[in-house]
Coordinates of C-alpha atoms and ligand atoms in Angstrom, one line a residue:
Chain A
M88 CA 19.8 -52.0 38.6
K89 CA 18.8 -55.5 37.9
I90 CA 15.1 -56.2 38.0
L91 CA 13.0 -59.4 37.5
V92 CA 9.3 -59.1 36.7
C93 CA 7.1 -62.2 37.1
V94 CA 4.2 -62.3 34.7
S95 CA 1.3 -64.6 34.1
K96 CA -1.2 -65.0 31.3
T97 CA -4.9 -64.7 32.1
P98 CA -8.2 -64.6 30.3
D99 CA -9.2 -61.0 29.3
T100 CA -11.2 -59.1 31.9
T101 CA -14.4 -59.2 29.9
S102 CA -14.3 -63.0 29.4
K103 CA -17.3 -65.1 30.0
I104 CA -16.1 -67.9 32.3
S105 CA -17.2 -71.5 31.8
F106 CA -15.9 -75.0 32.5
T107 CA -15.9 -78.5 30.9
A108 CA -19.1 -80.5 31.5
D109 CA -17.5 -82.4 34.5
G110 CA -16.4 -79.1 36.0
T111 CA -12.8 -80.1 36.3
K112 CA -11.2 -77.8 33.7
F113 CA -11.5 -74.2 32.5
N114 CA -13.1 -74.1 29.0
D115 CA -11.0 -71.8 27.0
A116 CA -13.0 -72.0 23.7
G117 CA -13.4 -68.4 22.5
I118 CA -11.2 -66.9 25.3
T119 CA -8.8 -64.2 24.5
Y120 CA -5.7 -64.3 26.8
I121 CA -3.8 -61.2 28.0
M122 CA -0.9 -60.6 30.2
N123 CA -2.3 -60.3 33.8
P124 CA -3.2 -56.6 34.1
Y125 CA -1.4 -56.0 37.4
D126 CA 1.8 -57.6 36.0
E127 CA 1.7 -55.6 32.8
W128 CA 0.3 -52.2 33.7
Y129 CA 1.9 -51.7 37.1
A130 CA 4.8 -54.1 37.7
L131 CA 6.4 -54.2 34.3
V132 CA 5.8 -50.6 33.4
R133 CA 7.3 -49.4 36.8
A134 CA 10.2 -51.7 36.3
C135 CA 10.9 -50.3 32.9
E136 CA 10.6 -46.7 34.2
L137 CA 13.1 -47.4 36.9
V138 CA 15.6 -48.8 34.5
E139 CA 15.1 -46.0 32.0
K140 CA 15.9 -43.6 34.7
N141 CA 18.7 -45.4 36.6
G142 CA 20.1 -47.8 34.0
G143 CA 20.0 -51.6 34.3
T144 CA 18.0 -54.4 32.9
V145 CA 14.5 -55.8 33.2
T146 CA 14.1 -59.5 32.8
L147 CA 10.6 -60.9 32.3
I148 CA 9.9 -64.4 33.7
N149 CA 6.9 -66.7 33.1
V150 CA 6.3 -70.3 34.1
G151 CA 4.3 -71.9 31.3
G152 CA 4.2 -73.5 27.9
P153 CA 5.1 -72.2 24.4
Q154 CA 1.5 -70.9 24.1
N155 CA 2.7 -68.1 26.4
D156 CA 5.4 -66.8 24.1
Q157 CA 3.2 -64.2 22.5
T158 CA 2.3 -62.7 25.8
I159 CA 6.0 -62.7 26.8
R160 CA 6.9 -61.0 23.5
K161 CA 4.4 -58.3 24.3
G162 CA 6.3 -57.7 27.5
L163 CA 9.5 -57.3 25.6
A164 CA 7.7 -54.9 23.3
I165 CA 6.6 -52.8 26.3
G166 CA 10.3 -52.5 27.3
A167 CA 11.7 -55.5 29.1
T168 CA 15.3 -56.2 28.2
D169 CA 15.1 -60.0 28.0
A170 CA 12.8 -62.9 28.9
V171 CA 12.9 -66.3 30.5
R172 CA 10.2 -68.9 30.2
I173 CA 10.3 -71.9 32.6
D174 CA 8.9 -74.6 30.4
A175 CA 6.2 -76.2 32.5
D176 CA 2.4 -76.5 32.8
P177 CA 1.9 -75.3 36.3
N178 CA -1.0 -76.3 38.6
S179 CA -0.2 -74.5 41.8
S180 CA 1.3 -71.2 43.0
L181 CA 3.9 -72.9 45.1
F182 CA 5.2 -74.7 42.1
I183 CA 5.4 -71.5 40.1
A184 CA 7.1 -69.6 42.9
K185 CA 9.7 -72.4 43.4
Q186 CA 10.6 -72.3 39.7
I187 CA 11.0 -68.5 39.8
A188 CA 13.1 -68.6 43.0
E189 CA 15.3 -71.3 41.6
Y190 CA 16.0 -69.2 38.6
A191 CA 16.5 -66.0 40.5
K192 CA 18.7 -67.3 43.3
E193 CA 21.9 -67.1 41.3
Q194 CA 21.0 -63.9 39.5
H195 CA 21.0 -61.4 42.5
Y196 CA 18.2 -59.1 41.4
D197 CA 17.8 -55.8 43.2
I198 CA 14.0 -55.9 42.9
I199 CA 11.6 -58.7 42.0
F200 CA 8.2 -57.5 40.9
C201 CA 4.9 -59.3 40.8
G202 CA 1.4 -58.0 40.2
K203 CA -0.8 -57.8 43.3
E204 CA -2.7 -60.9 42.2
S205 CA -3.6 -62.7 39.0
I206 CA -7.2 -62.2 37.8
D207 CA -7.8 -65.9 37.3
Y208 CA -6.8 -67.6 40.5
N209 CA -6.7 -64.5 42.7
G210 CA -4.2 -66.0 45.0
S211 CA -1.9 -63.1 45.7
E212 CA 0.6 -65.7 46.8
V213 CA 3.5 -66.0 44.3
G214 CA 5.4 -62.8 45.4
G215 CA 5.4 -63.8 49.1
M216 CA 6.5 -67.3 48.2
V217 CA 9.4 -66.1 46.1
A218 CA 10.4 -63.8 48.9
E219 CA 10.4 -66.5 51.4
F220 CA 12.3 -69.0 49.2
L221 CA 15.0 -66.3 48.7
D222 CA 14.8 -64.9 52.3
L223 CA 14.0 -61.4 51.1
P224 CA 11.6 -58.7 52.4
F225 CA 8.2 -58.6 50.6
I226 CA 6.0 -55.5 50.3
S227 CA 2.6 -56.4 49.0
F228 CA 0.0 -54.2 47.2
A229 CA 2.4 -51.3 46.6
S230 CA 0.8 -48.4 44.8
K231 CA 3.9 -46.3 44.7
L232 CA 7.7 -47.1 44.5
E233 CA 10.5 -44.6 44.4
I234 CA 14.1 -45.5 44.7
T235 CA 17.2 -43.5 45.7
G236 CA 20.5 -45.4 45.7
S237 CA 19.6 -48.7 47.3
T238 CA 16.8 -47.3 49.4
A239 CA 13.2 -47.7 48.2
T240 CA 10.2 -45.8 49.6
L241 CA 6.9 -47.5 49.0
N242 CA 3.2 -46.9 49.6
R243 CA 1.5 -50.1 50.6
D244 CA -2.3 -50.2 50.3
I245 CA -3.9 -51.4 53.5
E246 CA -7.6 -51.5 54.6
G247 CA -8.9 -48.0 54.5
G248 CA -5.6 -46.3 54.0
V249 CA -1.9 -46.5 53.1
E250 CA 1.3 -47.4 54.9
I251 CA 4.5 -45.6 53.8
L252 CA 7.7 -47.6 54.4
E253 CA 11.3 -47.9 53.4
V254 CA 13.3 -51.0 52.5
E255 CA 16.8 -51.6 51.1
T256 CA 17.4 -53.6 48.0
P257 CA 17.1 -56.5 47.4
F258 CA 13.4 -57.1 48.0
V259 CA 10.2 -58.5 46.4
V260 CA 7.2 -56.2 45.7
S261 CA 3.7 -56.8 44.4
A262 CA 2.3 -53.9 42.4
A263 CA -1.2 -52.5 42.7
K264 CA -3.1 -49.8 40.7
D265 CA -1.4 -46.3 40.7
M266 CA 2.1 -47.6 40.7
A267 CA 2.4 -46.8 37.0
E268 CA 0.3 -46.0 33.9
Q269 CA -0.5 -48.6 31.3
R270 CA 1.8 -48.4 28.2
I271 CA 0.7 -49.4 24.7
P272 CA 3.7 -51.0 22.9
N273 CA 4.7 -48.9 19.8
M274 CA 5.9 -50.2 16.4
M275 CA 9.5 -49.7 17.3
G276 CA 9.1 -51.7 20.5
I277 CA 7.3 -54.5 18.7
M278 CA 10.1 -54.7 16.1
K279 CA 12.9 -54.6 18.7
A280 CA 11.1 -57.3 20.8
K281 CA 11.7 -59.8 18.0
S282 CA 15.5 -59.8 18.5
K283 CA 15.6 -59.5 22.3
P284 CA 17.1 -62.4 24.2
F285 CA 14.5 -65.0 25.2
V286 CA 15.5 -68.2 26.8
V287 CA 13.5 -71.3 27.7
V288 CA 14.7 -73.3 30.6
P289 CA 13.5 -76.6 32.1
P290 CA 11.7 -76.7 35.4
V291 CA 13.0 -78.2 38.7
D292 CA 11.0 -81.0 40.3
F293 CA 8.5 -79.8 42.8
P294 CA 5.2 -81.3 44.0
D295 CA 1.8 -79.6 43.9
L296 CA 0.5 -79.3 47.4
A297 CA -2.9 -77.6 46.7
V298 CA -4.7 -77.9 43.3
P299 CA -8.1 -77.0 42.1
V300 CA -10.1 -80.1 41.5
K301 CA -13.6 -78.8 40.7
Y302 CA -15.2 -75.6 39.5
V303 CA -18.8 -74.3 39.6
L304 CA -20.4 -71.1 38.6
P305 CA -22.1 -69.1 41.3
K306 CA -25.9 -69.3 41.6
E307 CA -27.5 -67.0 39.0
K308 CA -29.5 -64.2 40.5
T309 CA -33.2 -65.1 40.2
G310 CA -34.1 -61.8 38.7
V311 CA -34.2 -58.3 40.0
R312 CA -37.3 -57.2 42.0
L313 CA -38.1 -53.6 41.0
V314 CA -39.4 -51.2 43.6
S315 CA -41.1 -47.9 42.6
P316 CA -38.9 -44.9 43.1
D317 CA -41.8 -43.3 44.9
N318 CA -42.0 -46.0 47.5
M319 CA -38.7 -46.2 49.4
E320 CA -40.5 -47.4 52.5
E321 CA -41.2 -50.6 50.5
L322 CA -37.5 -51.1 49.7
V323 CA -36.6 -50.7 53.3
R324 CA -39.3 -53.2 54.3
L325 CA -38.0 -55.7 51.7
L326 CA -34.5 -55.3 52.9
H327 CA -35.6 -55.8 56.5
E328 CA -38.3 -58.5 56.2
E329 CA -37.4 -60.4 53.0
A330 CA -33.6 -60.1 52.6
K331 CA -32.9 -59.6 56.3
V332 CA -29.9 -57.4 55.7
I333 CA -30.9 -54.4 57.7
Chain B
M244 CA -4.3 -78.8 66.2
V245 CA -5.6 -75.8 64.4
L246 CA -3.5 -72.6 64.8
V247 CA -5.2 -69.3 64.1
F248 CA -3.2 -66.1 63.7
A249 CA -5.5 -63.4 65.1
E250 CA -4.8 -60.1 63.5
A251 CA -4.9 -56.8 65.4
V252 CA -4.7 -53.1 64.4
N253 CA -3.5 -50.5 67.0
G254 CA -3.6 -53.1 69.7
H255 CA -7.2 -54.3 69.0
L256 CA -8.3 -57.4 67.3
K257 CA -10.0 -57.0 63.9
K258 CA -13.4 -58.5 63.1
A259 CA -11.5 -60.7 60.7
A260 CA -9.6 -62.2 63.7
F261 CA -12.8 -63.3 65.4
E262 CA -14.1 -64.7 62.1
A263 CA -10.8 -66.6 61.6
V264 CA -11.1 -68.1 65.2
T265 CA -14.7 -69.1 64.6
Y266 CA -13.6 -70.8 61.4
G267 CA -10.6 -72.4 63.2
S268 CA -12.7 -73.7 66.0
Q269 CA -15.3 -75.2 63.6
T270 CA -12.5 -76.8 61.6
A271 CA -11.0 -78.2 64.8
Q272 CA -14.3 -79.7 65.7
L273 CA -14.5 -81.4 62.3
L274 CA -11.0 -82.8 62.9
G275 CA -11.7 -83.8 66.5
S276 CA -8.9 -81.4 67.5
Q277 CA -8.4 -78.1 69.3
C278 CA -8.2 -74.5 68.1
V279 CA -5.4 -72.3 69.4
A280 CA -5.1 -68.6 68.7
L281 CA -1.9 -66.6 68.3
T282 CA -1.6 -62.9 68.8
L283 CA 1.6 -60.9 68.0
G284 CA 2.8 -57.8 69.9
N285 CA 0.6 -55.8 72.2
V286 CA -3.1 -56.9 71.8
E287 CA -5.5 -55.6 74.5
N288 CA -8.6 -57.8 73.9
A289 CA -6.9 -61.1 73.0
G290 CA -8.8 -63.0 75.8
Q291 CA -12.0 -62.5 73.8
L292 CA -10.8 -65.0 71.3
G293 CA -11.9 -67.6 73.8
I294 CA -15.5 -66.5 73.2
Y295 CA -15.3 -67.6 69.6
G296 CA -13.8 -71.0 70.3
A297 CA -10.1 -70.7 71.0
S298 CA -9.2 -73.1 73.7
K299 CA -5.9 -71.3 74.3
V300 CA -4.6 -67.9 73.3
Y301 CA -0.9 -67.4 73.0
N302 CA 0.9 -64.1 72.7
V303 CA 4.4 -63.4 71.4
A304 CA 5.8 -60.1 72.6
G305 CA 8.6 -58.1 71.1
S306 CA 9.3 -54.6 69.9
N307 CA 9.9 -55.9 66.4
L308 CA 6.3 -56.9 66.2
A309 CA 5.0 -53.3 66.7
N310 CA 4.8 -52.7 63.0
F311 CA 3.9 -55.3 60.4
D312 CA 6.7 -56.9 58.4
S313 CA 5.7 -60.1 56.5
Q314 CA 9.2 -61.6 57.0
V315 CA 9.2 -61.2 60.8
F316 CA 5.5 -62.2 61.2
T317 CA 6.0 -65.3 59.0
S318 CA 9.0 -66.4 61.0
V319 CA 7.1 -66.1 64.3
I320 CA 3.9 -67.7 63.1
A321 CA 5.8 -70.6 61.5
Q322 CA 7.9 -71.2 64.7
A323 CA 4.6 -71.3 66.7
A324 CA 3.1 -73.7 64.2
E325 CA 6.1 -76.0 64.5
K326 CA 6.5 -75.7 68.2
L327 CA 2.8 -76.4 68.9
G328 CA 2.4 -79.1 66.2
A329 CA -0.2 -77.4 64.1
T330 CA -1.7 -79.4 61.2
V331 CA -3.9 -76.5 60.0
V332 CA -3.0 -72.9 60.1
V333 CA -5.7 -70.3 59.5
I334 CA -5.1 -66.6 58.8
S335 CA -7.4 -63.8 57.5
H336 CA -7.5 -62.8 53.8
T337 CA -6.7 -59.1 54.6
S338 CA -3.9 -57.0 53.4
T339 CA -1.8 -58.4 56.3
G340 CA -3.0 -62.0 55.5
K341 CA -2.3 -61.7 51.8
S342 CA 1.3 -60.6 52.7
L343 CA 1.7 -63.6 54.9
L344 CA 0.0 -66.4 53.0
G345 CA 2.6 -67.1 50.3
R346 CA 5.5 -66.7 52.7
L347 CA 3.9 -69.1 55.2
A348 CA 3.1 -71.6 52.5
A349 CA 6.8 -71.6 51.3
R350 CA 8.1 -71.7 54.9
L351 CA 5.8 -74.5 56.1
N352 CA 5.8 -76.4 52.8
A353 CA 2.1 -76.2 53.0
G354 CA -0.6 -76.3 50.4
S355 CA -2.6 -73.1 50.7
V356 CA -6.0 -71.8 49.8
A357 CA -6.3 -68.0 49.4
G358 CA -9.6 -66.4 50.4
A359 CA -11.5 -69.6 51.6
K360 CA -15.3 -69.5 51.4
S361 CA -16.1 -72.7 53.2
L362 CA -15.1 -75.0 56.0
P363 CA -12.9 -77.9 54.9
D364 CA -14.6 -81.0 53.5
I365 CA -12.7 -83.9 55.1
S366 CA -14.9 -86.7 53.7
G367 CA -12.9 -89.7 52.4
G368 CA -9.8 -88.6 54.2
G369 CA -9.3 -85.6 51.9
F370 CA -9.1 -81.9 52.7
K371 CA -11.0 -79.7 50.3
V372 CA -11.8 -76.0 50.6
T373 CA -13.6 -73.7 48.2
K374 CA -12.6 -70.2 47.1
G375 CA -13.6 -67.6 44.5
V376 CA -11.7 -67.6 41.3
Y377 CA -11.8 -65.6 38.1
S378 CA -12.5 -62.5 40.2
G379 CA -15.7 -63.9 41.7
K380 CA -17.0 -65.3 38.4
A381 CA -16.6 -68.9 39.6
I382 CA -15.9 -71.0 42.7
A383 CA -13.2 -73.6 42.8
T384 CA -12.7 -76.5 45.2
Y385 CA -9.1 -77.0 46.1
E386 CA -7.6 -80.2 47.5
I387 CA -4.7 -79.8 49.9
S388 CA -2.4 -82.8 50.1
S389 CA 0.4 -81.6 52.4
P390 CA 0.7 -82.5 56.0
I391 CA 0.3 -78.9 57.1
K392 CA -2.7 -77.1 55.5
L393 CA -2.8 -73.3 55.2
I394 CA -6.0 -71.3 54.8
S395 CA -6.7 -67.6 54.5
L396 CA -10.3 -66.9 55.3
G397 CA -12.3 -64.5 53.1
G398 CA -14.0 -61.6 54.9
N399 CA -17.7 -61.9 55.8
E400 CA -17.7 -65.6 54.7
I401 CA -18.7 -67.0 58.1
P402 CA -21.0 -65.7 60.8
L403 CA -19.3 -65.1 64.2
Q404 CA -20.3 -67.7 66.7
S405 CA -19.7 -67.3 70.4
T406 CA -19.3 -70.7 72.0
G407 CA -17.1 -70.1 75.0
N408 CA -15.6 -67.7 77.5
E409 CA -12.7 -65.3 77.6
V410 CA -9.5 -67.2 78.2
A411 CA -6.2 -66.2 79.9
I412 CA -3.3 -65.3 77.6
E413 CA -0.2 -67.4 77.8
T414 CA 3.1 -66.2 76.7
L415 CA 5.0 -68.0 74.0
E416 CA 8.8 -67.6 73.9
L417 CA 10.0 -67.5 70.3
T418 CA 12.8 -65.8 68.4
V419 CA 11.6 -62.5 66.9
P420 CA 14.0 -61.5 64.1
A421 CA 14.8 -57.9 63.3
S422 CA 12.8 -56.2 60.6
R423 CA 14.4 -55.2 57.4
T424 CA 11.6 -52.8 56.5
K425 CA 11.0 -49.4 58.2
V426 CA 7.5 -48.1 58.5
I427 CA 7.6 -44.3 58.1
E428 CA 3.9 -43.5 58.5
V429 CA 0.5 -45.1 58.5
K430 CA -2.4 -43.0 57.1
R431 CA -5.7 -44.7 57.9
Q432 CA -9.1 -43.1 57.9
E433 CA -10.2 -43.5 61.5
G434 CA -13.7 -44.2 62.7
I435 CA -14.9 -46.1 59.6
V436 CA -15.2 -49.8 59.0
P437 CA -12.7 -50.6 56.3
L438 CA -14.3 -51.8 53.0
P439 CA -13.2 -55.4 53.1
E440 CA -14.8 -55.8 56.6
A441 CA -17.9 -53.8 56.0
V442 CA -21.2 -55.5 56.3
T443 CA -23.1 -52.7 54.5
V444 CA -21.6 -50.7 51.6
V445 CA -23.1 -47.7 49.8
S446 CA -21.3 -47.1 46.6
A447 CA -21.7 -44.5 43.9
G448 CA -20.5 -43.9 40.3
R449 CA -20.2 -41.5 37.5
G450 CA -24.0 -40.9 37.7
M451 CA -23.3 -38.6 40.6
K452 CA -22.0 -36.0 38.1
G453 CA -19.4 -34.5 40.4
P454 CA -17.7 -34.8 43.9
E455 CA -19.8 -31.9 45.2
N456 CA -22.9 -34.1 45.1
W457 CA -21.6 -36.8 47.4
G458 CA -23.4 -35.4 50.5
I459 CA -26.6 -37.5 49.7
V460 CA -24.5 -40.7 49.5
E461 CA -22.7 -39.9 52.7
D462 CA -26.1 -39.2 54.4
L463 CA -27.5 -42.5 53.3
A464 CA -24.3 -44.3 54.4
K465 CA -24.4 -42.7 57.8
V466 CA -28.0 -43.6 58.5
M467 CA -27.3 -47.2 57.4
G468 CA -24.0 -47.5 59.3
A469 CA -22.4 -48.3 55.9
T470 CA -19.0 -47.8 54.5
T471 CA -18.8 -45.7 51.3
A472 CA -17.3 -47.0 48.0
C473 CA -17.1 -45.9 44.4
S474 CA -16.5 -47.0 40.9
R475 CA -13.1 -46.7 39.2
P476 CA -13.7 -43.7 37.0
V477 CA -14.8 -41.8 40.2
A478 CA -11.5 -42.6 42.0
D479 CA -9.5 -42.0 38.8
A480 CA -11.0 -38.5 38.6
D481 CA -10.2 -37.9 42.3
W482 CA -13.8 -37.4 43.1
R483 CA -13.3 -39.9 45.9
P484 CA -10.2 -41.4 47.6
H485 CA -8.4 -44.2 45.9
H486 CA -9.1 -46.7 48.7
E487 CA -12.9 -46.5 48.1
H488 CA -12.5 -47.9 44.6
V489 CA -14.1 -51.3 44.3
G490 CA -14.0 -53.8 41.5
Q491 CA -11.5 -55.9 39.5
T492 CA -8.7 -53.4 39.9
G493 CA -9.8 -52.0 43.3
V494 CA -10.9 -53.7 46.5
A495 CA -12.9 -56.9 46.2
I496 CA -15.7 -56.9 48.8
R497 CA -18.4 -59.3 50.1
P498 CA -20.8 -57.3 52.2
N499 CA -24.3 -58.5 53.2
L500 CA -25.7 -55.5 51.4
Y501 CA -24.3 -53.5 48.5
V502 CA -26.2 -50.4 47.4
A503 CA -25.0 -49.2 44.0
I504 CA -26.0 -45.7 43.0
G505 CA -25.4 -44.3 39.5
I506 CA -23.1 -47.2 38.6
S507 CA -23.7 -48.9 35.2
G508 CA -22.4 -52.4 36.4
A509 CA -19.5 -53.0 34.0
I510 CA -18.1 -56.5 34.2
Q511 CA -14.9 -55.2 35.8
H512 CA -17.0 -53.4 38.5
L513 CA -19.1 -56.5 39.1
A514 CA -16.0 -58.6 39.5
G515 CA -15.3 -56.9 42.8
V516 CA -18.8 -56.8 44.2
N517 CA -20.7 -59.7 42.8
Q518 CA -20.1 -61.8 45.9
S519 CA -22.2 -59.4 48.0
K520 CA -25.2 -61.3 49.5
V521 CA -27.8 -58.7 48.5
I522 CA -27.4 -56.0 45.8
V523 CA -29.6 -53.0 45.4
V524 CA -29.2 -50.9 42.2
I525 CA -30.4 -47.3 41.8
N526 CA -30.1 -46.2 38.2
K527 CA -32.2 -44.0 35.8
D528 CA -31.5 -46.3 32.9
P529 CA -33.7 -49.4 33.0
E530 CA -31.2 -51.1 30.6
A531 CA -28.2 -50.6 32.9
P532 CA -26.4 -54.0 33.0
F533 CA -26.2 -53.8 36.8
F534 CA -29.9 -54.7 37.1
K535 CA -29.1 -58.2 35.8
A536 CA -26.8 -58.7 38.9
A537 CA -29.2 -57.0 41.3
D538 CA -31.7 -58.4 43.8
Y539 CA -33.6 -55.2 44.2
G540 CA -33.7 -52.4 41.7
V541 CA -35.0 -48.8 41.6
V542 CA -35.3 -47.2 38.2
G543 CA -35.2 -43.5 38.8
D544 CA -33.1 -40.3 39.2
L545 CA -30.7 -40.9 42.0
F546 CA -30.9 -37.2 43.0
D547 CA -34.6 -37.9 44.0
V548 CA -34.4 -41.5 45.0
V549 CA -31.4 -41.4 47.4
P550 CA -32.7 -38.7 49.7
R551 CA -36.0 -40.5 49.8
L552 CA -34.3 -43.8 50.7
T553 CA -32.3 -42.0 53.4
E554 CA -35.5 -40.6 54.9
A555 CA -37.2 -44.1 54.8
M556 CA -34.1 -45.6 56.4
R557 CA -34.1 -43.0 59.1
K558 CA -37.7 -43.7 59.9
F559 CA -37.0 -47.4 60.0
K560 CA -34.0 -47.0 62.3
A561 CA -36.0 -44.8 64.6
S562 CA -39.0 -47.1 64.8
Ligands
LIG874 C1 -9.2 -53.8 32.8 C2 -10.2 -53.0 33.4 C3 -10.4 -52.9 34.8 C4 -11.4 -52.2 35.4 N1 -11.5 -52.2 36.7 C5 -12.6 -51.5 37.3 C6 -12.8 -51.6 38.7 O1 -12.1 -52.2 39.4 N2 -13.9 -51.0 39.2 C7 -14.8 -50.2 38.4 O2 -15.7 -49.7 38.9 N3 -14.5 -50.1 37.1 C8 -13.5 -50.8 36.5 N4 -13.2 -50.6 35.1 C9 -14.1 -49.7 34.4 C10 -15.4 -50.2 34.0 O3 -15.3 -50.9 32.8 C11 -16.4 -49.1 33.8 O4 -15.9 -48.1 32.9 C12 -16.7 -48.4 35.1 O5 -17.1 -49.3 36.1 C13 -17.9 -47.4 34.9 O6 -18.1 -46.7 36.1 P1 -19.6 -46.0 36.4 O7 -20.5 -47.1 36.5 O8 -19.4 -45.2 37.6 O9 -19.8 -45.1 35.2 P2 -20.7 -45.2 33.9 O10 -20.5 -46.5 33.2 O11 -20.6 -43.9 33.2 O12 -22.2 -45.3 34.5 C14 -22.9 -44.3 35.2 C15 -24.3 -44.8 35.4 O13 -25.0 -43.8 36.1 C16 -26.3 -43.8 35.7 N5 -26.8 -42.4 35.9 C17 -26.4 -41.3 35.4 N6 -27.1 -40.3 35.9 C18 -28.0 -40.8 36.8 C19 -29.0 -40.2 37.6 N7 -29.2 -38.9 37.7 N8 -29.7 -41.1 38.4 C20 -29.5 -42.4 38.3 N9 -28.6 -43.0 37.6 C21 -27.8 -42.2 36.8 C22 -26.2 -44.1 34.2 O14 -27.4 -44.6 33.7 C23 -25.1 -45.1 34.2 O15 -25.6 -46.4 34.2 C24 -12.2 -51.4 34.5 C25 -12.0 -51.4 33.2 C26 -11.0 -52.2 32.6 C27 -10.9 -52.2 31.1

């Protein structure tokens, strides 16, 4: 089984977000970067489990600059077989997906994994884009994936429930919580990662069609209004008359 | 022309579909153009889209559209966009919409904005749309430069506006490809408003002590007509179903009113709920971080406070 896992690098979940004074760029002073949790905990770990059970390879792919190498090495330490970095400084999801699709099209992967979304741009777009470029089925927000021969059975999270479906390889899937359990890389994994194949390839030309041009922080709450626990009628009144939400 | 894909479940349009058409028709007005809605498969109340501003409603029929497949739906929506000459395509930022957005962007070579919060700003000949980024911690303005613009509209971002009347459905003949996925089963909790669409949400956390105590939360939700949600440890411990888990790793929601009971307000929890319009926090610890993100707070024991709030709500609803 030949698997590709798309990973991105994002600020840690506890990061305090701020921007440059003119609001055009993310201010990364003091920010710790991590591998996007959905990519790491669910997509990558499930891909490794499938290969451990059925044999095969897991290739990690990232579109980014050399500052991402540490994150990619972590993925190798968790269990990926090898890694590819497309050497670019991407500004849009369509650009990223195009790079991944161009690399993947000659490789004939059985499964291409993404996380359900990145926790920075929250677009949830790259998986579908890659699938469309490669003319493959795409199953989004999968919380379970089992495979027998070339048939995969997946649970897809939908509003208020779950859809169970089958698809033949090859396909693209985006992984949500419950697909796997987070793995902490061990010493052996970290040592092995150092000698695993890791190639850097140049990007193909592709225009950005939608880019963020300005960032603002949401309005701060003006401060909580405390209501006495003995006076829930007052809370109801405030919600009705002041907040107008009931 | 603005083309809106209006999403349905079990043959009925979702609230998200009416929101998308309201958004599409307001966008069309800005552009001095028309809003056209598209429904796929059997949809019983499609004519109602006219009420929210669709000047035409098209339907594409075909047995391959009975179940959702992102590849099939993308092909049909893209064909419709090309055939009708759409310059803006609007879909909903739902589980269906999220499966379609990337595909449609690649297919139509369109710049896209996922989970839009605002109508486009077309001043100066540009096309700018805002959306939440960093899991709700910031808002970004995106500029789309492609000839076709693609937008998925976030839930509860725009009030429904009825401007017109029901319209007749016209059939659109397009090629519906065969699906390469096979749906085995759909398990959906019936009779509740799914979380992403809910206007009012009552949510509870580890402060509840155990699943056997959830009756008071359900009572409150019932009186308020709210959908129930929970924090992650509660879903992880199987006290509540997985699909109720809100936050960074769960469902992101934007209700008008979010009532948080016995939830501390960890940053990862807030990431999924901080776009709620009004937040009420009930917690016995006055130092709980959630109070900083709240509009109204009650410091007290939830086992006393929640039944009292339910009672007060009941009286209010009856009055
Ligand atoms: C990467 C990452 C992602 C995460 N994603 C999510 C996510 O998506 N969603 C999420 O919710 N969490 C998430 N978490 C976990 C998060 O950090 C918190 O651990 C979690 O939200 C805490 O849940 P809680 O508030 O229910 O429990 P606790 O933090 O234990 O809080 C319980 C609260 O109940 C109050 N309480 C107790 N008894 C009473 C009483 N009798 N009356 C009134 N109040 C009472 C306490 O004062 C306390 O504030 C994530 C964590 C990480 C690291």
